[in-house]
Short mmCIF file of N, CA and C in Angstrom, two decimals:
data_model
loop_
_atom_site.label_atom_id
_atom_site.label_comp_id
_atom_site.label_asym_id
_atom_site.label_seq_id
_atom_site.Cartn_x
_atom_site.Cartn_y
_atom_site.Cartn_z
N UNK Z 1 132.64 70.65 159.54
CA UNK Z 1 132.24 71.99 159.21
C UNK Z 1 130.71 72.03 159.11
N UNK Z 2 130.10 73.02 159.75
CA UNK Z 2 128.65 73.15 159.75
C UNK Z 2 128.24 74.27 158.80
N UNK Z 3 127.22 74.01 157.98
CA UNK Z 3 126.72 75.02 157.05
C UNK Z 3 125.40 75.57 157.55
N UNK Z 4 125.22 76.89 157.43
CA UNK Z 4 123.98 77.54 157.84
C UNK Z 4 122.98 77.50 156.69
N UNK Z 5 121.70 77.37 156.99
CA UNK Z 5 120.68 77.43 155.93
C UNK Z 5 120.68 78.81 155.27
N UNK Z 6 120.22 78.86 154.03
CA UNK Z 6 120.23 80.09 153.25
C UNK Z 6 119.46 81.21 153.94
N UNK Z 7 118.31 80.91 154.53
CA UNK Z 7 117.52 81.96 155.18
C UNK Z 7 118.27 82.57 156.36
N UNK Z 8 119.03 81.77 157.09
CA UNK Z 8 119.83 82.28 158.20
C UNK Z 8 120.94 83.20 157.69
N UNK Z 9 121.59 82.80 156.61
CA UNK Z 9 122.65 83.63 156.03
C UNK Z 9 122.09 84.95 155.52
N UNK Z 10 120.92 84.92 154.89
CA UNK Z 10 120.32 86.16 154.38
C UNK Z 10 119.93 87.09 155.52
N UNK Z 11 119.43 86.55 156.61
CA UNK Z 11 119.09 87.39 157.77
C UNK Z 11 120.34 88.03 158.37
N UNK Z 12 121.40 87.26 158.45
CA UNK Z 12 122.65 87.80 158.99
C UNK Z 12 123.18 88.90 158.07
N UNK Z 13 123.11 88.70 156.76
CA UNK Z 13 123.59 89.70 155.80
C UNK Z 13 122.75 90.97 155.83
N UNK Z 14 121.50 90.88 156.25
CA UNK Z 14 120.64 92.07 156.25
C UNK Z 14 121.13 93.11 157.23
N UNK Z 15 121.86 92.69 158.26
CA UNK Z 15 122.38 93.63 159.24
C UNK Z 15 121.33 94.21 160.16
N UNK Z 16 120.15 93.61 160.17
CA UNK Z 16 119.04 94.15 160.95
C UNK Z 16 118.38 93.03 161.74
N UNK Z 17 119.17 92.24 162.42
CA UNK Z 17 118.65 91.12 163.19
C UNK Z 17 118.87 91.39 164.66
N UNK Z 18 117.81 91.30 165.44
CA UNK Z 18 117.92 91.47 166.88
C UNK Z 18 117.32 90.26 167.57
N UNK Z 19 117.71 90.05 168.79
CA UNK Z 19 117.18 88.94 169.56
C UNK Z 19 115.85 89.36 170.15
N UNK Z 20 114.77 89.00 169.48
CA UNK Z 20 113.41 89.25 169.93
C UNK Z 20 113.24 90.61 170.59
N UNK Z 21 113.40 91.72 169.82
CA UNK Z 21 113.29 93.04 170.44
C UNK Z 21 111.89 93.36 170.93
N UNK Z 22 110.86 92.90 170.23
CA UNK Z 22 109.48 93.13 170.66
C UNK Z 22 109.12 94.59 170.74
N UNK Z 23 107.85 94.90 170.83
CA UNK Z 23 107.42 96.29 170.94
C UNK Z 23 107.66 96.83 172.34
N UNK Z 24 107.78 98.15 172.46
CA UNK Z 24 107.96 98.77 173.76
C UNK Z 24 106.68 98.70 174.58
N UNK Z 25 105.55 98.84 173.92
CA UNK Z 25 104.26 98.68 174.59
C UNK Z 25 103.38 97.81 173.72
N UNK Z 26 102.46 97.13 174.30
CA UNK Z 26 101.60 96.18 173.60
C UNK Z 26 100.23 96.80 173.35
N UNK Z 27 99.92 97.25 172.11
CA UNK Z 27 98.58 97.74 171.84
C UNK Z 27 97.57 96.60 171.94
N UNK Z 28 96.30 96.94 172.09
CA UNK Z 28 95.27 95.91 172.27
C UNK Z 28 95.16 95.00 171.06
N UNK Z 29 95.13 95.55 169.86
CA UNK Z 29 95.00 94.74 168.66
C UNK Z 29 96.37 94.56 168.03
N UNK Z 30 97.01 93.43 168.27
CA UNK Z 30 98.37 93.22 167.78
C UNK Z 30 98.43 92.12 166.72
N UNK Z 31 97.31 91.83 166.09
CA UNK Z 31 97.34 90.78 165.08
C UNK Z 31 97.77 91.35 163.74
N UNK Z 32 98.43 90.53 162.97
CA UNK Z 32 98.84 90.87 161.62
C UNK Z 32 98.27 89.78 160.72
N UNK Z 33 97.46 90.18 159.75
CA UNK Z 33 96.85 89.19 158.86
C UNK Z 33 97.48 89.29 157.48
N UNK Z 34 97.90 88.15 156.96
CA UNK Z 34 98.56 88.07 155.66
C UNK Z 34 97.81 87.08 154.78
N UNK Z 35 97.53 87.50 153.57
CA UNK Z 35 96.87 86.63 152.59
C UNK Z 35 97.84 86.39 151.45
N UNK Z 36 97.97 85.14 151.02
CA UNK Z 36 98.86 84.79 149.92
C UNK Z 36 98.09 83.91 148.94
N UNK Z 37 98.26 84.20 147.64
CA UNK Z 37 97.49 83.49 146.61
C UNK Z 37 98.27 83.42 145.31
N UNK Z 38 98.26 82.26 144.67
CA UNK Z 38 98.72 82.15 143.29
C UNK Z 38 97.55 82.64 142.45
N UNK Z 39 97.64 83.83 141.90
CA UNK Z 39 96.50 84.52 141.28
C UNK Z 39 96.33 84.17 139.81
N UNK Z 40 97.35 83.65 139.16
CA UNK Z 40 97.29 83.27 137.74
C UNK Z 40 96.71 84.37 136.87
N UNK Z 41 97.38 85.49 136.83
CA UNK Z 41 97.03 86.69 136.08
C UNK Z 41 96.06 87.56 136.88
N UNK Z 42 96.60 88.64 137.39
CA UNK Z 42 95.85 89.51 138.29
C UNK Z 42 95.02 90.56 137.54
N UNK Z 43 95.32 90.80 136.28
CA UNK Z 43 94.71 91.91 135.55
C UNK Z 43 93.19 91.93 135.59
N UNK Z 44 92.54 90.82 135.39
CA UNK Z 44 91.08 90.78 135.34
C UNK Z 44 90.45 90.39 136.67
N UNK Z 45 91.23 90.41 137.74
CA UNK Z 45 90.72 89.97 139.04
C UNK Z 45 90.74 91.07 140.09
N UNK Z 46 90.95 92.30 139.68
CA UNK Z 46 91.04 93.39 140.65
C UNK Z 46 89.72 93.61 141.40
N UNK Z 47 88.59 93.52 140.72
CA UNK Z 47 87.29 93.68 141.39
C UNK Z 47 87.07 92.57 142.40
N UNK Z 48 87.44 91.35 142.05
CA UNK Z 48 87.31 90.22 142.97
C UNK Z 48 88.17 90.44 144.22
N UNK Z 49 89.37 90.95 144.03
CA UNK Z 49 90.25 91.26 145.17
C UNK Z 49 89.61 92.33 146.04
N UNK Z 50 89.09 93.39 145.43
CA UNK Z 50 88.44 94.47 146.20
C UNK Z 50 87.23 93.96 146.97
N UNK Z 51 86.51 93.01 146.42
CA UNK Z 51 85.30 92.49 147.06
C UNK Z 51 85.59 91.51 148.19
N UNK Z 52 86.74 90.84 148.17
CA UNK Z 52 86.95 89.72 149.08
C UNK Z 52 88.12 89.82 150.05
N UNK Z 53 89.17 90.57 149.73
CA UNK Z 53 90.40 90.43 150.51
C UNK Z 53 90.94 91.72 151.10
N UNK Z 54 90.17 92.76 151.13
CA UNK Z 54 90.69 94.04 151.64
C UNK Z 54 90.74 94.11 153.17
N UNK Z 55 90.25 93.10 153.87
CA UNK Z 55 90.30 93.14 155.33
C UNK Z 55 91.61 92.57 155.88
N UNK Z 56 92.54 92.20 155.03
CA UNK Z 56 93.86 91.73 155.45
C UNK Z 56 94.83 92.92 155.54
N UNK Z 57 95.92 92.74 156.30
CA UNK Z 57 96.95 93.77 156.40
C UNK Z 57 97.94 93.73 155.23
N UNK Z 58 98.21 92.52 154.76
CA UNK Z 58 99.16 92.33 153.67
C UNK Z 58 98.57 91.33 152.68
N UNK Z 59 98.64 91.67 151.40
CA UNK Z 59 98.19 90.77 150.34
C UNK Z 59 99.39 90.41 149.49
N UNK Z 60 99.63 89.12 149.29
CA UNK Z 60 100.75 88.64 148.49
C UNK Z 60 100.21 87.81 147.33
N UNK Z 61 100.60 88.16 146.13
CA UNK Z 61 100.15 87.42 144.95
C UNK Z 61 101.35 86.97 144.13
N UNK Z 62 101.30 85.72 143.70
CA UNK Z 62 102.33 85.19 142.80
C UNK Z 62 101.67 84.87 141.47
N UNK Z 63 102.49 84.64 140.46
CA UNK Z 63 102.02 84.38 139.10
C UNK Z 63 101.06 85.49 138.64
N UNK Z 64 101.51 86.74 138.80
CA UNK Z 64 100.67 87.89 138.45
C UNK Z 64 100.55 88.10 136.94
N UNK Z 65 101.49 87.57 136.17
CA UNK Z 65 101.50 87.68 134.71
C UNK Z 65 101.43 89.15 134.27
N UNK Z 66 102.30 89.96 134.85
CA UNK Z 66 102.37 91.38 134.51
C UNK Z 66 103.69 91.69 133.83
N UNK Z 67 103.68 92.72 133.01
CA UNK Z 67 104.90 93.27 132.45
C UNK Z 67 104.86 94.78 132.62
N UNK Z 68 105.84 95.48 132.10
CA UNK Z 68 105.93 96.92 132.34
C UNK Z 68 104.88 97.73 131.58
N UNK Z 69 104.05 97.10 130.75
CA UNK Z 69 102.98 97.82 130.08
C UNK Z 69 101.79 98.09 131.01
N UNK Z 70 101.72 97.38 132.12
CA UNK Z 70 100.67 97.58 133.12
C UNK Z 70 101.23 98.48 134.21
N UNK Z 71 100.65 99.66 134.38
CA UNK Z 71 101.16 100.62 135.36
C UNK Z 71 100.61 100.33 136.75
N UNK Z 72 101.25 100.91 137.75
CA UNK Z 72 100.78 100.76 139.13
C UNK Z 72 99.38 101.32 139.31
N UNK Z 73 99.02 102.35 138.55
CA UNK Z 73 97.68 102.94 138.66
C UNK Z 73 96.58 101.93 138.35
N UNK Z 74 96.85 100.99 137.43
CA UNK Z 74 95.88 99.96 137.09
C UNK Z 74 95.70 98.93 138.20
N UNK Z 75 96.64 98.87 139.12
CA UNK Z 75 96.65 97.84 140.16
C UNK Z 75 96.39 98.39 141.55
N UNK Z 76 96.19 99.69 141.67
CA UNK Z 76 96.08 100.34 142.98
C UNK Z 76 94.82 99.92 143.73
N UNK Z 77 94.98 99.69 145.03
CA UNK Z 77 93.86 99.42 145.94
C UNK Z 77 93.83 100.55 146.97
N UNK Z 78 92.66 101.11 147.22
CA UNK Z 78 92.53 102.29 148.08
C UNK Z 78 93.13 102.11 149.47
N UNK Z 79 92.87 100.99 150.11
CA UNK Z 79 93.34 100.80 151.49
C UNK Z 79 94.78 100.28 151.56
N UNK Z 80 95.44 100.14 150.42
CA UNK Z 80 96.82 99.65 150.37
C UNK Z 80 97.67 100.64 149.57
N UNK Z 81 98.15 101.70 150.22
CA UNK Z 81 98.94 102.70 149.50
C UNK Z 81 100.32 102.19 149.06
N UNK Z 82 100.81 101.14 149.72
CA UNK Z 82 102.13 100.61 149.37
C UNK Z 82 101.99 99.34 148.55
N UNK Z 83 102.69 99.31 147.42
CA UNK Z 83 102.64 98.17 146.54
C UNK Z 83 104.06 97.89 146.05
N UNK Z 84 104.47 96.63 146.15
CA UNK Z 84 105.78 96.21 145.66
C UNK Z 84 105.55 95.14 144.61
N UNK Z 85 106.28 95.22 143.50
CA UNK Z 85 106.05 94.23 142.46
C UNK Z 85 107.33 93.86 141.73
N UNK Z 86 107.34 92.62 141.26
CA UNK Z 86 108.37 92.10 140.35
C UNK Z 86 107.61 91.54 139.17
N UNK Z 87 107.89 92.06 137.98
CA UNK Z 87 107.24 91.57 136.78
C UNK Z 87 108.14 90.60 136.06
N UNK Z 88 107.53 89.57 135.48
CA UNK Z 88 108.28 88.61 134.69
C UNK Z 88 107.87 88.77 133.23
N UNK Z 89 106.68 88.31 132.89
CA UNK Z 89 106.14 88.51 131.55
C UNK Z 89 104.62 88.47 131.65
N UNK Z 90 103.96 88.85 130.58
CA UNK Z 90 102.49 88.83 130.61
C UNK Z 90 101.94 87.42 130.50
N UNK Z 91 102.82 86.43 130.37
CA UNK Z 91 102.37 85.04 130.24
C UNK Z 91 102.77 84.16 131.42
N UNK Z 92 103.66 84.66 132.27
CA UNK Z 92 104.09 83.83 133.40
C UNK Z 92 104.77 84.68 134.47
N UNK Z 93 104.89 84.09 135.65
CA UNK Z 93 105.66 84.68 136.73
C UNK Z 93 105.11 85.97 137.29
N UNK Z 94 105.88 86.57 138.16
CA UNK Z 94 105.55 87.84 138.76
C UNK Z 94 105.10 87.73 140.21
N UNK Z 95 105.43 88.77 140.98
CA UNK Z 95 105.07 88.85 142.40
C UNK Z 95 104.52 90.24 142.64
N UNK Z 96 103.47 90.32 143.44
CA UNK Z 96 102.89 91.61 143.82
C UNK Z 96 102.51 91.55 145.29
N UNK Z 97 102.98 92.51 146.07
CA UNK Z 97 102.68 92.57 147.50
C UNK Z 97 102.07 93.93 147.81
N UNK Z 98 100.89 93.91 148.44
CA UNK Z 98 100.24 95.12 148.92
C UNK Z 98 100.42 95.18 150.43
N UNK Z 99 100.75 96.36 150.96
CA UNK Z 99 100.92 96.55 152.40
C UNK Z 99 100.00 97.66 152.85
N UNK Z 100 99.26 97.41 153.91
CA UNK Z 100 98.33 98.38 154.47
C UNK Z 100 99.05 99.67 154.87
N UNK Z 101 98.32 100.76 154.84
CA UNK Z 101 98.89 102.05 155.22
C UNK Z 101 99.22 102.14 156.70
N UNK Z 102 98.74 101.20 157.52
CA UNK Z 102 99.02 101.19 158.95
C UNK Z 102 100.37 100.57 159.28
N UNK Z 103 101.04 100.02 158.29
CA UNK Z 103 102.29 99.30 158.52
C UNK Z 103 103.44 100.03 157.81
N UNK Z 104 104.52 100.23 158.53
CA UNK Z 104 105.73 100.82 157.94
C UNK Z 104 106.50 99.68 157.27
N UNK Z 105 106.84 99.87 156.01
CA UNK Z 105 107.53 98.80 155.29
C UNK Z 105 108.52 99.39 154.30
N UNK Z 106 109.48 98.55 153.93
CA UNK Z 106 110.40 98.90 152.85
C UNK Z 106 110.90 97.61 152.21
N UNK Z 107 111.15 97.70 150.94
CA UNK Z 107 111.62 96.54 150.19
C UNK Z 107 113.12 96.40 150.39
N UNK Z 108 113.58 95.16 150.60
CA UNK Z 108 115.00 94.88 150.83
C UNK Z 108 115.61 94.29 149.55
N UNK Z 109 116.01 95.15 148.66
CA UNK Z 109 116.55 94.72 147.37
C UNK Z 109 117.83 93.90 147.53
N UNK Z 110 118.63 94.20 148.54
CA UNK Z 110 119.91 93.51 148.72
C UNK Z 110 119.71 92.01 148.92
N UNK Z 111 118.65 91.61 149.61
CA UNK Z 111 118.40 90.19 149.83
C UNK Z 111 117.86 89.50 148.58
N UNK Z 112 117.25 90.25 147.69
CA UNK Z 112 116.68 89.67 146.48
C UNK Z 112 117.74 89.26 145.47
N UNK Z 113 118.93 89.78 145.62
CA UNK Z 113 119.99 89.45 144.67
C UNK Z 113 120.49 88.02 144.83
N UNK Z 114 120.14 87.36 145.91
CA UNK Z 114 120.61 86.00 146.16
C UNK Z 114 119.75 84.93 145.49
N UNK Z 115 118.48 85.24 145.24
CA UNK Z 115 117.56 84.26 144.65
C UNK Z 115 116.76 84.92 143.53
N UNK Z 116 116.48 84.17 142.48
CA UNK Z 116 115.66 84.70 141.39
C UNK Z 116 114.19 84.72 141.79
N UNK Z 117 113.49 85.74 141.34
CA UNK Z 117 112.05 85.88 141.55
C UNK Z 117 111.63 85.66 142.99
N UNK Z 118 112.22 86.41 143.87
CA UNK Z 118 111.78 86.43 145.26
C UNK Z 118 111.72 87.90 145.69
N UNK Z 119 110.94 88.17 146.72
CA UNK Z 119 110.83 89.54 147.20
C UNK Z 119 110.89 89.52 148.72
N UNK Z 120 111.67 90.45 149.27
CA UNK Z 120 111.80 90.61 150.70
C UNK Z 120 111.30 92.00 151.09
N UNK Z 121 110.41 92.04 152.07
CA UNK Z 121 109.87 93.30 152.56
C UNK Z 121 110.03 93.33 154.07
N UNK Z 122 110.62 94.40 154.56
CA UNK Z 122 110.77 94.58 156.01
C UNK Z 122 109.54 95.31 156.54
N UNK Z 123 108.96 94.79 157.62
CA UNK Z 123 107.77 95.37 158.24
C UNK Z 123 108.11 95.86 159.63
N UNK Z 124 107.56 97.02 160.00
CA UNK Z 124 107.75 97.53 161.35
C UNK Z 124 106.40 97.82 161.95
#
């Protein structure tokens, strides 16, 4: 009996898997830039993020150390209208993903139920 890896099973469960559909036409600039960082508390680092990382399409931060007392307004970045977050506590954990306004995205909550503290975002 052969077992499939967890990521393969999650993709199959998503119901949105195609065999390399690709774009209908190829625009000139087709690069996607993603930045990922263990930020170790994002609250006091928003200016640093604005100064250094706004030229990426997607920003991913782990260990954000946020709880529900910090609102989205405190974390908003002008060029990133879409923000997805999972809060753990103000002392540990947490995930925050910013997506550029040029990218269509949605959070896939159904896939997150399989693993603790993970986030899945579909990009188009």
